[in-house]
mmCIF file of C-alpha atoms in Angstrom:
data_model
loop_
_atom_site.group_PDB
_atom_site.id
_atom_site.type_symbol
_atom_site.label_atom_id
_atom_site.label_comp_id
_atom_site.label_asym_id
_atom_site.label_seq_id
_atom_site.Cartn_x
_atom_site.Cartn_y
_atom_site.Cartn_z
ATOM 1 C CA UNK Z 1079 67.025 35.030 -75.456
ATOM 2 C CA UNK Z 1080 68.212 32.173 -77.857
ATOM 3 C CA UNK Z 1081 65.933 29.971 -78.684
ATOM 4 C CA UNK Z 1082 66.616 26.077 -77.493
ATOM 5 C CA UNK Z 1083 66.709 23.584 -80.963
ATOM 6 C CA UNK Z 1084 64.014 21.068 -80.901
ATOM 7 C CA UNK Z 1085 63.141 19.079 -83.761
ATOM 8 C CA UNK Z 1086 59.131 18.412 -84.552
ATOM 9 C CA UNK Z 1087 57.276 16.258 -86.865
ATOM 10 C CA UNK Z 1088 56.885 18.461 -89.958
ATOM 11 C CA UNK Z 1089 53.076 18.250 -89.767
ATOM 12 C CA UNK Z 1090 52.722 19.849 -86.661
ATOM 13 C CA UNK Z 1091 54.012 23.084 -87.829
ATOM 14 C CA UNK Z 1092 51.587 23.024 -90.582
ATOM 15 C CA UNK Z 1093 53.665 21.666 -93.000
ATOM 16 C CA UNK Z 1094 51.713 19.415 -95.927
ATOM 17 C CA UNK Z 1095 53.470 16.414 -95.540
ATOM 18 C CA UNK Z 1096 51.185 13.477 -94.698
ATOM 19 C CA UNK Z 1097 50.151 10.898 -96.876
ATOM 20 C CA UNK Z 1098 47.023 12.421 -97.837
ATOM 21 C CA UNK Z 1099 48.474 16.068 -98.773
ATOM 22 C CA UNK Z 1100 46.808 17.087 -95.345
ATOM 23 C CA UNK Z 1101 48.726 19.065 -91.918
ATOM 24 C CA UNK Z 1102 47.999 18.295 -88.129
ATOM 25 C CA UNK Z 1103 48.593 22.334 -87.090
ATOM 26 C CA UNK Z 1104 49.220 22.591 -82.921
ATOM 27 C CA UNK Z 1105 48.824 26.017 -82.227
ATOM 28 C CA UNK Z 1106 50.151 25.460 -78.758
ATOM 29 C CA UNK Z 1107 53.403 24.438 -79.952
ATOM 30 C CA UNK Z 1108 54.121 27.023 -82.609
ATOM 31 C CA UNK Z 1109 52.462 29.775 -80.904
ATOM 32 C CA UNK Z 1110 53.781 29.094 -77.124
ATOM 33 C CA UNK Z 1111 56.648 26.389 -77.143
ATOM 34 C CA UNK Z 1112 57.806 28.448 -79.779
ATOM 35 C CA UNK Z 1113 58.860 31.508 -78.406
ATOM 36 C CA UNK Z 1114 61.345 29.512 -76.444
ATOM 37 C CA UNK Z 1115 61.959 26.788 -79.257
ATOM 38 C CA UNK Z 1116 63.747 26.546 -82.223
ATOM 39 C CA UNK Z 1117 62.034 24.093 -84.542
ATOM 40 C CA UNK Z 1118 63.536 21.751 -86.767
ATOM 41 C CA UNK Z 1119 61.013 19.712 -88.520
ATOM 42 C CA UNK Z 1120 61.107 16.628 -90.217
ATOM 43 C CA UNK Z 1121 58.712 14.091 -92.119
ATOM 44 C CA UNK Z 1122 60.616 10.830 -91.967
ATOM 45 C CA UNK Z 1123 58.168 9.578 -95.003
ATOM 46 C CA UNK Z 1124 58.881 12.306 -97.380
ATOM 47 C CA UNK Z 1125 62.585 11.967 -96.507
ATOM 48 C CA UNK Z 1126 62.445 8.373 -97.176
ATOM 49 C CA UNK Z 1127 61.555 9.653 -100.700
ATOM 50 C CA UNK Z 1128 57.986 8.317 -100.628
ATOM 51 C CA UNK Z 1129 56.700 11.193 -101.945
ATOM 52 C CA UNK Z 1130 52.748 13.583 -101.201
ATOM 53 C CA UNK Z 1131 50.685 12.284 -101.300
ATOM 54 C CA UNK Z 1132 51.389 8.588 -100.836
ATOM 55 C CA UNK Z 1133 50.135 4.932 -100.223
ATOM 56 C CA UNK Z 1134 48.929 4.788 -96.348
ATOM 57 C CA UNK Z 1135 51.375 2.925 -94.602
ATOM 58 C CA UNK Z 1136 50.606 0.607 -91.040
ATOM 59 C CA UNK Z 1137 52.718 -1.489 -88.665
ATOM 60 C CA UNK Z 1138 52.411 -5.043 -89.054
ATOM 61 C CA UNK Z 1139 53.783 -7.807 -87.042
ATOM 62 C CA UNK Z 1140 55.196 -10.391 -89.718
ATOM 63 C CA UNK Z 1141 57.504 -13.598 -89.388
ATOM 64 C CA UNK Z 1142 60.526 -10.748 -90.150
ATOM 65 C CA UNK Z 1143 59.289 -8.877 -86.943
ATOM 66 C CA UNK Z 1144 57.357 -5.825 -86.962
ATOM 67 C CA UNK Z 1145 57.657 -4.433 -90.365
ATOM 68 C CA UNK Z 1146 55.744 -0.865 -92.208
ATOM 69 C CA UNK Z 1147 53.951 -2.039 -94.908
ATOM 70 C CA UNK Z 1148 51.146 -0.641 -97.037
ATOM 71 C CA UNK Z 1149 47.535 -0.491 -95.517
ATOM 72 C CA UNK Z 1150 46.149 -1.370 -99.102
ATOM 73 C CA UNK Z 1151 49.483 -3.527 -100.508
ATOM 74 C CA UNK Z 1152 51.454 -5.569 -97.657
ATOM 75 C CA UNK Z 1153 54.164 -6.290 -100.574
ATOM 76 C CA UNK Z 1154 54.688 -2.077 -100.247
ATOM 77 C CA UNK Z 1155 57.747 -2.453 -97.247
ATOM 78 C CA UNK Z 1156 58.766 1.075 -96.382
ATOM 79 C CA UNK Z 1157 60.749 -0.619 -93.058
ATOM 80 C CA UNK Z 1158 64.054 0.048 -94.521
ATOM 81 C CA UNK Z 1159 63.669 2.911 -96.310
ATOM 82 C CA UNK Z 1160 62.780 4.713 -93.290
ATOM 83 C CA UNK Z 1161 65.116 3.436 -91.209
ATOM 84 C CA UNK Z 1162 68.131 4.420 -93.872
ATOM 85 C CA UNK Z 1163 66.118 7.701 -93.564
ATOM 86 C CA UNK Z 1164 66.418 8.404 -89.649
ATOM 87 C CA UNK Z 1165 69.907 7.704 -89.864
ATOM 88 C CA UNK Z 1166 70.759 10.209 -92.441
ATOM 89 C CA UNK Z 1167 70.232 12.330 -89.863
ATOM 90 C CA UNK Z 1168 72.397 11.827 -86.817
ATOM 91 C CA UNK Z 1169 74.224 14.619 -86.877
ATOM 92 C CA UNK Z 1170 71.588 17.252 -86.879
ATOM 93 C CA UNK Z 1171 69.595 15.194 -84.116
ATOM 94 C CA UNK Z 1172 72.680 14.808 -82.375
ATOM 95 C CA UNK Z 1173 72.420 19.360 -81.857
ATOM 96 C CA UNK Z 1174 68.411 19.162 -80.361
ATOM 97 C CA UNK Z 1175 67.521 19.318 -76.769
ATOM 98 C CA UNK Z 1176 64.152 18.128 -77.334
ATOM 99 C CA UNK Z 1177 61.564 16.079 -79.947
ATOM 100 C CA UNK Z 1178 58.197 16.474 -80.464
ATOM 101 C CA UNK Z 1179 56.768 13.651 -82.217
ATOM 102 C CA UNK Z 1180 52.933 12.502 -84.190
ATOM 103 C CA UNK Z 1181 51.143 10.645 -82.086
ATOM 104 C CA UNK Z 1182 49.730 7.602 -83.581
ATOM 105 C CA UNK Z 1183 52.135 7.520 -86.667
ATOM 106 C CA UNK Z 1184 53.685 4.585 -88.082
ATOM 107 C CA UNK Z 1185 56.966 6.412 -88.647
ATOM 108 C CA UNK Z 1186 56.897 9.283 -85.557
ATOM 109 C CA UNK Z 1187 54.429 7.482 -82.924
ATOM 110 C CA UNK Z 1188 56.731 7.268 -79.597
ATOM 111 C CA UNK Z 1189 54.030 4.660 -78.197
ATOM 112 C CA UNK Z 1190 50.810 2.877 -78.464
ATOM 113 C CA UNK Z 1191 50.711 2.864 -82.214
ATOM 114 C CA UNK Z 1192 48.730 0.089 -83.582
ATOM 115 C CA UNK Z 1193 50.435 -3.005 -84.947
ATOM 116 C CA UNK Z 1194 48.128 -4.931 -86.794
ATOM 117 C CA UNK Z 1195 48.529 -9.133 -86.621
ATOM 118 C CA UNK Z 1196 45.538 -10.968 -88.837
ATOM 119 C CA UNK Z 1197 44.134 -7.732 -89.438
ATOM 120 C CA UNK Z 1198 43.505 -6.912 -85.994
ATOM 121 C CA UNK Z 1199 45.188 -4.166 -84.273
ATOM 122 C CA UNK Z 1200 46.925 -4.087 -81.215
ATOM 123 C CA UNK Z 1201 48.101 -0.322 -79.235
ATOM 124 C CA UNK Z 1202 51.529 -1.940 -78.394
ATOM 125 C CA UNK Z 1203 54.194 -0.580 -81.457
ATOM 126 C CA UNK Z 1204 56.642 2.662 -81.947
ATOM 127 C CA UNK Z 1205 56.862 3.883 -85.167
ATOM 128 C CA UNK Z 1206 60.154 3.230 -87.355
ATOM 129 C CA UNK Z 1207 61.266 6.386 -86.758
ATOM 130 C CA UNK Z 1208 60.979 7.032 -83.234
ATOM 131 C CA UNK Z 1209 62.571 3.791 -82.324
ATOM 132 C CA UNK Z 1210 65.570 5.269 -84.076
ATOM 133 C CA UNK Z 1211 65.782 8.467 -82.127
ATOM 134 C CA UNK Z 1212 65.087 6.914 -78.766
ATOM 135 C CA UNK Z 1213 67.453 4.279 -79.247
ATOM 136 C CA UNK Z 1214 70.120 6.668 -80.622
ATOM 137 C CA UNK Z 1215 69.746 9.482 -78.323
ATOM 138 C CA UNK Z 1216 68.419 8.246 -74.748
ATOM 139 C CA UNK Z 1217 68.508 11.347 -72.846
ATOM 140 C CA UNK Z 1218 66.758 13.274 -75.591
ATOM 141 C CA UNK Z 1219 63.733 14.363 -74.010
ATOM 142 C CA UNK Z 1220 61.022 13.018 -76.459
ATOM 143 C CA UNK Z 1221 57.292 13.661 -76.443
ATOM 144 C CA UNK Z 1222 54.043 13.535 -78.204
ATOM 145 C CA UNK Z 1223 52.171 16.213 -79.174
ATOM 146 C CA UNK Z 1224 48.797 14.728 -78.015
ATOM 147 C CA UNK Z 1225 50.473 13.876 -74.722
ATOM 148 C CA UNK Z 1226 51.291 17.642 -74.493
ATOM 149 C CA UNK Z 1227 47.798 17.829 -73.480
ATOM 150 C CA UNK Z 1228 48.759 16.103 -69.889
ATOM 151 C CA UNK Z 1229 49.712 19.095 -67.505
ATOM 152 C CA UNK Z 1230 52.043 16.691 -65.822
ATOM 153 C CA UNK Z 1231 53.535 14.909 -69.045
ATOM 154 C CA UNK Z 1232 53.740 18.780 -70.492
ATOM 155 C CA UNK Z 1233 55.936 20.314 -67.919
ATOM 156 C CA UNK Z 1234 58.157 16.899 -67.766
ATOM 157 C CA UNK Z 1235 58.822 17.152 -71.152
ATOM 158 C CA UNK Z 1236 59.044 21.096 -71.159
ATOM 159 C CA UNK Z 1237 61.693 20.823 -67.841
ATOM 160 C CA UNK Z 1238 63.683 18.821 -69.315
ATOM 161 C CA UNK Z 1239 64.649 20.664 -72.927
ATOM 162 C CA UNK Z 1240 65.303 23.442 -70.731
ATOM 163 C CA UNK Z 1241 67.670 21.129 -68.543
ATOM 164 C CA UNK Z 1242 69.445 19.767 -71.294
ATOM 165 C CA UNK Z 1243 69.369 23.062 -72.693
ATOM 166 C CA UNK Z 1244 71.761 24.179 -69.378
ATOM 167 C CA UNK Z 1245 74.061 21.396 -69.770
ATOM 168 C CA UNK Z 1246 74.984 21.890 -73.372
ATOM 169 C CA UNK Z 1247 76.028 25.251 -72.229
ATOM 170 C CA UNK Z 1248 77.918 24.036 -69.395
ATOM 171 C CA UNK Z 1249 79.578 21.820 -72.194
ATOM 172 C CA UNK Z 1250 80.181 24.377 -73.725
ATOM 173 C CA UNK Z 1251 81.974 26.301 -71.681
ATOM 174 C CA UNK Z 1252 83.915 23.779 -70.895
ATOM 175 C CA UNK Z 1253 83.058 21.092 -68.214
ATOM 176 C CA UNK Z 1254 85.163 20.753 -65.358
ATOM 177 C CA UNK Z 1255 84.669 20.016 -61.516
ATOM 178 C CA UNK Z 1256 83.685 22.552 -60.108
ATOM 179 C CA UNK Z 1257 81.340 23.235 -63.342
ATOM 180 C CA UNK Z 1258 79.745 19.808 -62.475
ATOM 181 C CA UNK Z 1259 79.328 20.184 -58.864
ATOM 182 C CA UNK Z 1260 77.605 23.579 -58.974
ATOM 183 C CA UNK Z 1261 75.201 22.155 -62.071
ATOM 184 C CA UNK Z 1262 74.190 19.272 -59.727
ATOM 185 C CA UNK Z 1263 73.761 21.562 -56.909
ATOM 186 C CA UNK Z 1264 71.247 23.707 -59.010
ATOM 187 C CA UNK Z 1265 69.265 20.653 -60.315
ATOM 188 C CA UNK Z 1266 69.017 18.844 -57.097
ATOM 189 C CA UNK Z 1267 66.026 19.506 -56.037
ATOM 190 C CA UNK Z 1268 64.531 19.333 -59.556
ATOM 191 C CA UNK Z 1269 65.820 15.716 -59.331
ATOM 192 C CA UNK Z 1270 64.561 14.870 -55.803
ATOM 193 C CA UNK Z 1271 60.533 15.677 -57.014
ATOM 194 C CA UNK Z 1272 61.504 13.375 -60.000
ATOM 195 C CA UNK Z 1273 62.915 10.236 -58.063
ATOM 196 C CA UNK Z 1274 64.486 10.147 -54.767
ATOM 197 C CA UNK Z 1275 66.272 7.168 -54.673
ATOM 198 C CA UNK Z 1276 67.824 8.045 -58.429
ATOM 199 C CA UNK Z 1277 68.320 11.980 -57.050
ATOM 200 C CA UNK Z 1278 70.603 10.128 -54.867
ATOM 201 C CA UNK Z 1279 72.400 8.767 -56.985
ATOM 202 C CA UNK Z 1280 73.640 11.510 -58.403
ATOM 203 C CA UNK Z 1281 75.278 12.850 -55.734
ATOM 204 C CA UNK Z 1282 77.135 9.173 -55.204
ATOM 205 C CA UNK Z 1283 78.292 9.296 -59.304
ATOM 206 C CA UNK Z 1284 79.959 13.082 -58.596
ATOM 207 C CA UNK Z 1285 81.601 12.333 -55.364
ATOM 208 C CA UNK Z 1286 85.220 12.831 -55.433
ATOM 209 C CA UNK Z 1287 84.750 13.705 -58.954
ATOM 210 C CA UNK Z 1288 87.960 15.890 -60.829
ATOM 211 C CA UNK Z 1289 89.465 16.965 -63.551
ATOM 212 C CA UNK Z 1290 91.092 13.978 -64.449
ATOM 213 C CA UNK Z 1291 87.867 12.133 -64.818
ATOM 214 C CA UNK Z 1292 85.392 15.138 -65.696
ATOM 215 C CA UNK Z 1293 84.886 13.379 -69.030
ATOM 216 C CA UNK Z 1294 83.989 9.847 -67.470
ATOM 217 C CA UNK Z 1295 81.576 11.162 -64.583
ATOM 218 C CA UNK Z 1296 80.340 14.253 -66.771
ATOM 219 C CA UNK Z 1297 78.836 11.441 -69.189
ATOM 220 C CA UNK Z 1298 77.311 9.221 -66.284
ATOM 221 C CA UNK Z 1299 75.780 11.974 -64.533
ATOM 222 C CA UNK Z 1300 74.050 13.289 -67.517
ATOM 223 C CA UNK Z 1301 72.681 9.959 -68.547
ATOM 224 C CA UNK Z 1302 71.439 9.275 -64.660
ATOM 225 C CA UNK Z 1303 70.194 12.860 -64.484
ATOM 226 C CA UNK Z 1304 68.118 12.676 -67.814
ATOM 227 C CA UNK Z 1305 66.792 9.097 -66.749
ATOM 228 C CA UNK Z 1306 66.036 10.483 -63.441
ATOM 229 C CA UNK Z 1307 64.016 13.387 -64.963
ATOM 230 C CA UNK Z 1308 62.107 11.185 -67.245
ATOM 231 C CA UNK Z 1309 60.110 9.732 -64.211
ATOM 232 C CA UNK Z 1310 57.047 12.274 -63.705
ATOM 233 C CA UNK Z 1311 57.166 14.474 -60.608
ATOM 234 C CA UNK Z 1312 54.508 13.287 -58.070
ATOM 235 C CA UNK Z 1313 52.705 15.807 -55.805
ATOM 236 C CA UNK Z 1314 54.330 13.250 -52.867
ATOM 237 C CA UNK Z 1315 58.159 14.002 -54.003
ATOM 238 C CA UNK Z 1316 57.339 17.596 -54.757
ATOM 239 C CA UNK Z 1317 55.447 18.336 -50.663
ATOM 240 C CA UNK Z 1318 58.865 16.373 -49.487
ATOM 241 C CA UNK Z 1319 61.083 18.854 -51.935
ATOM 242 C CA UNK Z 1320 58.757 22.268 -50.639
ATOM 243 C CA UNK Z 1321 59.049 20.922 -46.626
ATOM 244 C CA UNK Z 1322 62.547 20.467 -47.140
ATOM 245 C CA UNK Z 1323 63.518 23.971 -48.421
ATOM 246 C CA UNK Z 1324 60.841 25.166 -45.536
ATOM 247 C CA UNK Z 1325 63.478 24.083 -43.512
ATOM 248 C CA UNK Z 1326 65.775 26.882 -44.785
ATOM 249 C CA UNK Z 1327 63.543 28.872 -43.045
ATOM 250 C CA UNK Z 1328 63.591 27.331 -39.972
ATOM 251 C CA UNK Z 1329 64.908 30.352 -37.839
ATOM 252 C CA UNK Z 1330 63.996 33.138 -39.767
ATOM 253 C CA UNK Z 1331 60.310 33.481 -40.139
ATOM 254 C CA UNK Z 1332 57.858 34.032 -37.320
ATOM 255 C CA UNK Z 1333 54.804 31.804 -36.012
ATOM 256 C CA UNK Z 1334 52.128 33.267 -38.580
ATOM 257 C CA UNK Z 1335 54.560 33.170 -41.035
ATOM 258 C CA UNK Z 1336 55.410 29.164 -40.552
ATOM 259 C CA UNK Z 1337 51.610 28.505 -40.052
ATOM 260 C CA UNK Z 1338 50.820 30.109 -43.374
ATOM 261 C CA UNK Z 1339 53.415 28.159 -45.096
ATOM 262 C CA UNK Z 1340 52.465 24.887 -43.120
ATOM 263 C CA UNK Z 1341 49.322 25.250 -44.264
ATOM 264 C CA UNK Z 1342 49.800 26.166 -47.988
ATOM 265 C CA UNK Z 1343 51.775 23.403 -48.751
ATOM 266 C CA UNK Z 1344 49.154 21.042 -47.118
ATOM 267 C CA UNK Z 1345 47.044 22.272 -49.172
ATOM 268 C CA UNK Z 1346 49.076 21.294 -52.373
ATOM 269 C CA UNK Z 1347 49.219 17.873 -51.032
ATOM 270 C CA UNK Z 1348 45.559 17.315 -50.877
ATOM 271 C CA UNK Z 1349 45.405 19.040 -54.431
ATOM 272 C CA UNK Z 1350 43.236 22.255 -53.147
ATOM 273 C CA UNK Z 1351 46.291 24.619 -54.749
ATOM 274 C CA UNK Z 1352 48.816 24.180 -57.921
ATOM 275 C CA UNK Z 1353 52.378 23.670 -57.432
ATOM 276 C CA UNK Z 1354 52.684 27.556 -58.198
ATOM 277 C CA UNK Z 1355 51.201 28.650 -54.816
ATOM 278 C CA UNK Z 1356 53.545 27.280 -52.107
ATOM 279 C CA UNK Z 1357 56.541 27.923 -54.245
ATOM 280 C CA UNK Z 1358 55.649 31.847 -55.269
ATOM 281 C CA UNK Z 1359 55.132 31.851 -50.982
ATOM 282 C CA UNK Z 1360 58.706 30.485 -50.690
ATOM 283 C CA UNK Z 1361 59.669 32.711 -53.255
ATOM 284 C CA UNK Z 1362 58.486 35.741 -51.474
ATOM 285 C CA UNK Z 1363 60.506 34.652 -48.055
ATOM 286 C CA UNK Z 1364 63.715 33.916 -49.132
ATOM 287 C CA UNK Z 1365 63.428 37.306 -50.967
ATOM 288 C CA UNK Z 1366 63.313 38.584 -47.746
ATOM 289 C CA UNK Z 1367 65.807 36.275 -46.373
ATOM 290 C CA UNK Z 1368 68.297 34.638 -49.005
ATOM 291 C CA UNK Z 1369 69.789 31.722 -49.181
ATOM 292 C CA UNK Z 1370 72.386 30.977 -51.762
ATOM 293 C CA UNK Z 1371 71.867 27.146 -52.290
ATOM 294 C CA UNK Z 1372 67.852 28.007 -52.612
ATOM 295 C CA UNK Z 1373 68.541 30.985 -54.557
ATOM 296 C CA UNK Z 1374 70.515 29.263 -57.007
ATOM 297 C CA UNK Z 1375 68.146 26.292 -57.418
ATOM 298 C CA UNK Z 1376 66.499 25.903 -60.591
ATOM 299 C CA UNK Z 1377 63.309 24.421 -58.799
ATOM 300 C CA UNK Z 1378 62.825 27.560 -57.942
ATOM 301 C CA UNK Z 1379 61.674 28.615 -61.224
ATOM 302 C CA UNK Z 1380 62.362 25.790 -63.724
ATOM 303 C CA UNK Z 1381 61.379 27.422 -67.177
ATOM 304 C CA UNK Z 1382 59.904 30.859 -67.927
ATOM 305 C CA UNK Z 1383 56.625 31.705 -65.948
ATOM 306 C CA UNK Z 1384 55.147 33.049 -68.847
ATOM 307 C CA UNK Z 1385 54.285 29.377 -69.569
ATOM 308 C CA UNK Z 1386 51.931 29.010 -66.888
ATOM 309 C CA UNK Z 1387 53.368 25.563 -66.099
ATOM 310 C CA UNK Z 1388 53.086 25.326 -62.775
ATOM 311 C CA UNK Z 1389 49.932 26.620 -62.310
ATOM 312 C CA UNK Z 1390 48.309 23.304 -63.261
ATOM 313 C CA UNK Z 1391 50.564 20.494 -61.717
#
């Protein structure tokens, strides 16, 4: 299997690059994200030539705006030099389905990094570079490592590299209609246990769609799809998604059968089972009894089961 590109904050692969000649090592992403990823890192700081070790840097909010300045020397402004630095590398960025960012950094935080005003900090800033890539690329799926530790914010973030991963190979190929009609029809569900009223939309932005305009619609759907998947499944969208490919079943399975299924996804609802339960049941019936829109679905079995992620969600 080829691996899916996904650039990382140089530290988190081990790499000695913060301003104290020190790492920030995740296991969990070298050792399990990355037999399915590709990583490209990056330390924004070293590329901005500032050099290991180096002066601390923090946010600040100054009469400029919020600016990166020296912990020890405010006169040290890295702003710009970081900035310059993040956009030396759009073309590069512009090839990953996925980031992994430092949590807490003043160049890679992706939220709540502290922005000192008076010398009193405030959890409300992004660091430099992470403004850059979320502003450049908004449907790059972007996370935090010490988010990662959220079942639900992990599989979000995982699900969606391996979507974008799917429609860069649909690109690929060549997008056309049909090639955009059968990609929504395998993600729909995936989008309904995101956001119903935005899984909706979808369908709306590819009706009527054809060659003509495959360019046009490919790039709205996309965009609406990858905003759509950024909300966080709830166990609410995800019992409507399960009851609604339960009714695939309507005619096919006996009374025991239905009751057993009734009952196991009740249980998800109330939280007594994972998200892995009801669908490996569903799994099991429509092996008996296929369905081609169900069988197709990638809700079925979003990313590899070797990575558990269901089981906790």
């Amino acid at each position: 299997m080829q691996k899916i590109p996904v650039g990382i904050s140089a530290c988190l692969l081990g790499h000695e690059v913060r301003y104290d000649g020190a790492h920030k090592y995740h296991s969990y992403i070298e050792r399990t994200l990355g037999q399915y990823f590709e990583f490209r890192p990056f330390c924004p700081e070293v590329e901005a030539g500032l050099g290991v070790p180096r002066p601390c840097v923090q946010l600040r909010e100054t009469p400029d705006g919020i600016r990166c300045v020296g912990v020890k020397d405010h006169s040290l402004d890295v702003t710009e030099s970081l900035q310059e630095a993040a956009r030396r590398q759009q073309d590069w960025l512009g090839g990953m389905c996925g980031y992994i960012l430092k949590k807490d950094s003043p160049s890679c935080g992706m939220t709540r990094v502290k922005v000192y005003k008076n010398d009193i900090p405030a959890r409300q800033g992004v660091g430099i570079f992470a403004d850059y890539l979320q502003s450049a690329f908004p449907s790059l799926p972007v996370e935090e490592e010490g988010r990662l530790g959220d079942a639900g914010l992990r599989e979000n973030f995982i699900q969606r590299v391996f979507v974008m991963q799917r429609w860069r190979d649909l690109c690929e190929q060549g997008l056309s209609a049909h090639g955009l009609i059968t990609f929504h029809s395998q993600h729909k569900l995936i989008a309904m246990s995101h956001e119903q009223n935005q899984a909706r939309e979808l369908g709306r932005i590819i009706a009527g769609v054809t060659n003509a305009d495959i360019d046009r619609v490919g790039a709205a759907y996309f965009s609406a799809l990858m905003s759509c998947l950024k909300v966080v499944a709830t166990r609410g969208n995800h019992v409507n998604v399960l009851q609604h490919i339960q009714g695939y079943l309507k005619h096919k399975l006996d009374s025991d059968d239905k009751q057993e299924l009734v009952e196991t996804i009740e249980n998800y609802r109330i939280g007594l089972l994972p998200l892995i339960v009801p669908l490996t049941l569903l799994r099991h019936h429509f092996r008996k009894e296929p369905d081609a829109f169900i069988d197709n679905s990638f809700y079925m079995l979003p990313h590899p089961a070797e990575l558990s992620l269901l089981n906790s969600i």
